[in-house]
PDB file of C-alpha atoms in Angstrom:
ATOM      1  CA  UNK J 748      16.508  -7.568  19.490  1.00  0.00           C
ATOM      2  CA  UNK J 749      13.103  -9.009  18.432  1.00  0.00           C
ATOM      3  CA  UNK J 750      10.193  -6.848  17.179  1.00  0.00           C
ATOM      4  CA  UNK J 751       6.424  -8.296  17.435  1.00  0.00           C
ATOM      5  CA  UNK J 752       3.891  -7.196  15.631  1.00  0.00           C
ATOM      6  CA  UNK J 753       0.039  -7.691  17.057  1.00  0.00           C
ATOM      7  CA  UNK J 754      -1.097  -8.399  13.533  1.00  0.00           C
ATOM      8  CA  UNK J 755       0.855  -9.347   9.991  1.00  0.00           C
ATOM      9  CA  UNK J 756       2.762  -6.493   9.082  1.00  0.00           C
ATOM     10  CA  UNK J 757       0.719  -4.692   5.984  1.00  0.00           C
ATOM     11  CA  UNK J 758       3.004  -4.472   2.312  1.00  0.00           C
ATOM     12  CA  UNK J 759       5.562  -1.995   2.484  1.00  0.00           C
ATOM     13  CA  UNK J 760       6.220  -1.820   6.339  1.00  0.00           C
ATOM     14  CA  UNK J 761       9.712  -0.768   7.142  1.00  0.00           C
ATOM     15  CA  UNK J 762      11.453  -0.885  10.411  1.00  0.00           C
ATOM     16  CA  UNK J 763      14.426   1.831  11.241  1.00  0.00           C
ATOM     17  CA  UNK J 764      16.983   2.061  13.604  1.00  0.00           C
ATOM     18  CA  UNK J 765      18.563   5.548  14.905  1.00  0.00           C
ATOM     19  CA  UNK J 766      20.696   6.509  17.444  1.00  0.00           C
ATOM     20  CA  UNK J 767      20.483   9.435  19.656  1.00  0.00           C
ATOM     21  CA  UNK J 768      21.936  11.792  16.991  1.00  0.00           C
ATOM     22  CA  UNK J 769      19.180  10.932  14.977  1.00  0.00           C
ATOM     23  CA  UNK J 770      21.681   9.079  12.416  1.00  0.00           C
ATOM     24  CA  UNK J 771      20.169   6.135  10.294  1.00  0.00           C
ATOM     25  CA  UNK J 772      21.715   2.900  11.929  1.00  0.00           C
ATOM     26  CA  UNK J 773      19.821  -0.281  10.802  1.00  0.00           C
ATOM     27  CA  UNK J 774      17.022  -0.460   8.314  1.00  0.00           C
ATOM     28  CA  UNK J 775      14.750  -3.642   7.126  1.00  0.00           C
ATOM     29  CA  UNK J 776      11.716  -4.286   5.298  1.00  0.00           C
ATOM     30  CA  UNK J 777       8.996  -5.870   7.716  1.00  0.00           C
ATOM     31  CA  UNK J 778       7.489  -9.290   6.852  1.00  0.00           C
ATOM     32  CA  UNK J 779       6.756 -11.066   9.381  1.00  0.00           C
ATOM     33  CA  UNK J 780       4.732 -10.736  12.712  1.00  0.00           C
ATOM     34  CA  UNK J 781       8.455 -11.374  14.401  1.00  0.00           C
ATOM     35  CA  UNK J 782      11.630  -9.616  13.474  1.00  0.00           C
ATOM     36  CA  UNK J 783      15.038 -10.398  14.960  1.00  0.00           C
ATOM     37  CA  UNK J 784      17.846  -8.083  14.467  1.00  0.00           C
ATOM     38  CA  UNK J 785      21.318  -8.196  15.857  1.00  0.00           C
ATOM     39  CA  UNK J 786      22.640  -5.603  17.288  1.00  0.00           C
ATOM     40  CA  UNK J 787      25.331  -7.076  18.538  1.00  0.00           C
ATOM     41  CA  UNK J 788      27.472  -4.427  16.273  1.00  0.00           C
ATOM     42  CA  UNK J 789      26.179  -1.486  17.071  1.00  0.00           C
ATOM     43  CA  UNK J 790      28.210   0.568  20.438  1.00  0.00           C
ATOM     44  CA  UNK J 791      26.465   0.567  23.469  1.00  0.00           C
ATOM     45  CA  UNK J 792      23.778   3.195  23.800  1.00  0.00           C
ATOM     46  CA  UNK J 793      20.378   4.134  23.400  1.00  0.00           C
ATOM     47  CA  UNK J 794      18.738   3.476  20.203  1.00  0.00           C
ATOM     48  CA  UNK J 795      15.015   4.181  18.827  1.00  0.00           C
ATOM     49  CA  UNK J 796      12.854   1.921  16.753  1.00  0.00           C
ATOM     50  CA  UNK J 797      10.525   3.861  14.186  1.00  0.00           C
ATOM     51  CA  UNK J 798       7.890   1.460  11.980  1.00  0.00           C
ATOM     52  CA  UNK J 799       6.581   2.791   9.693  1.00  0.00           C
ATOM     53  CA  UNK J 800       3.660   1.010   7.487  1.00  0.00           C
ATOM     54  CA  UNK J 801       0.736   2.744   5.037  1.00  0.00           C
ATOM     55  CA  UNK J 802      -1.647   3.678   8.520  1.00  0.00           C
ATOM     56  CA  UNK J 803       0.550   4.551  10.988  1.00  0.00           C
ATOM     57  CA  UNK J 804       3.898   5.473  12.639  1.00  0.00           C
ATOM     58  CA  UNK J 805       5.323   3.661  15.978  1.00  0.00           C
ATOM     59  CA  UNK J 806       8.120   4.348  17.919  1.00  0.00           C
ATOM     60  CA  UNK J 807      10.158   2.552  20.834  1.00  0.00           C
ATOM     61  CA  UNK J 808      13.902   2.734  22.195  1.00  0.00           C
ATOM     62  CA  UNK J 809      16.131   0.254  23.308  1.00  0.00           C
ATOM     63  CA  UNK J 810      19.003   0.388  25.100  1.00  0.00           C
ATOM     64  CA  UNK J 811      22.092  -2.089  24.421  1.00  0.00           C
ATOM     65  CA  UNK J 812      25.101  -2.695  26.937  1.00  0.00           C
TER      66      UNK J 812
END
């Protein structure tokens, strides 16, 4: 998958990956406005995307065949 970011990602922004039990799958430090993962590992399902960074929290879900 590829995360975008509006703006440059502010120090210390970390990106997280859980499934639907809420278990800690895949987590990265954010750099860069664009992020690729592969989740070409991970079982098919419904995943959710938390980013967290100094101002704010966001949160989206994916879903991989």
């Amino acid at each position: 998958i590829t995360i975008e970011t509006s703006t440059p990602p502010q120090k210390n922004t970390l990106l997280t990956i859980y499934n639907l039990n809420g278990q800690q799958i895949i987590q990265r430090q954010v750099t860069e406005q664009t992020t690729v993962i592969d989740v070409g590992v991970l079982p098919s399902g419904v995943y959710v995307v938390r980013m967290v960074w100094e101002k704010g929290v966001q949160v989206g879900k994916f879903v991989k065949k």
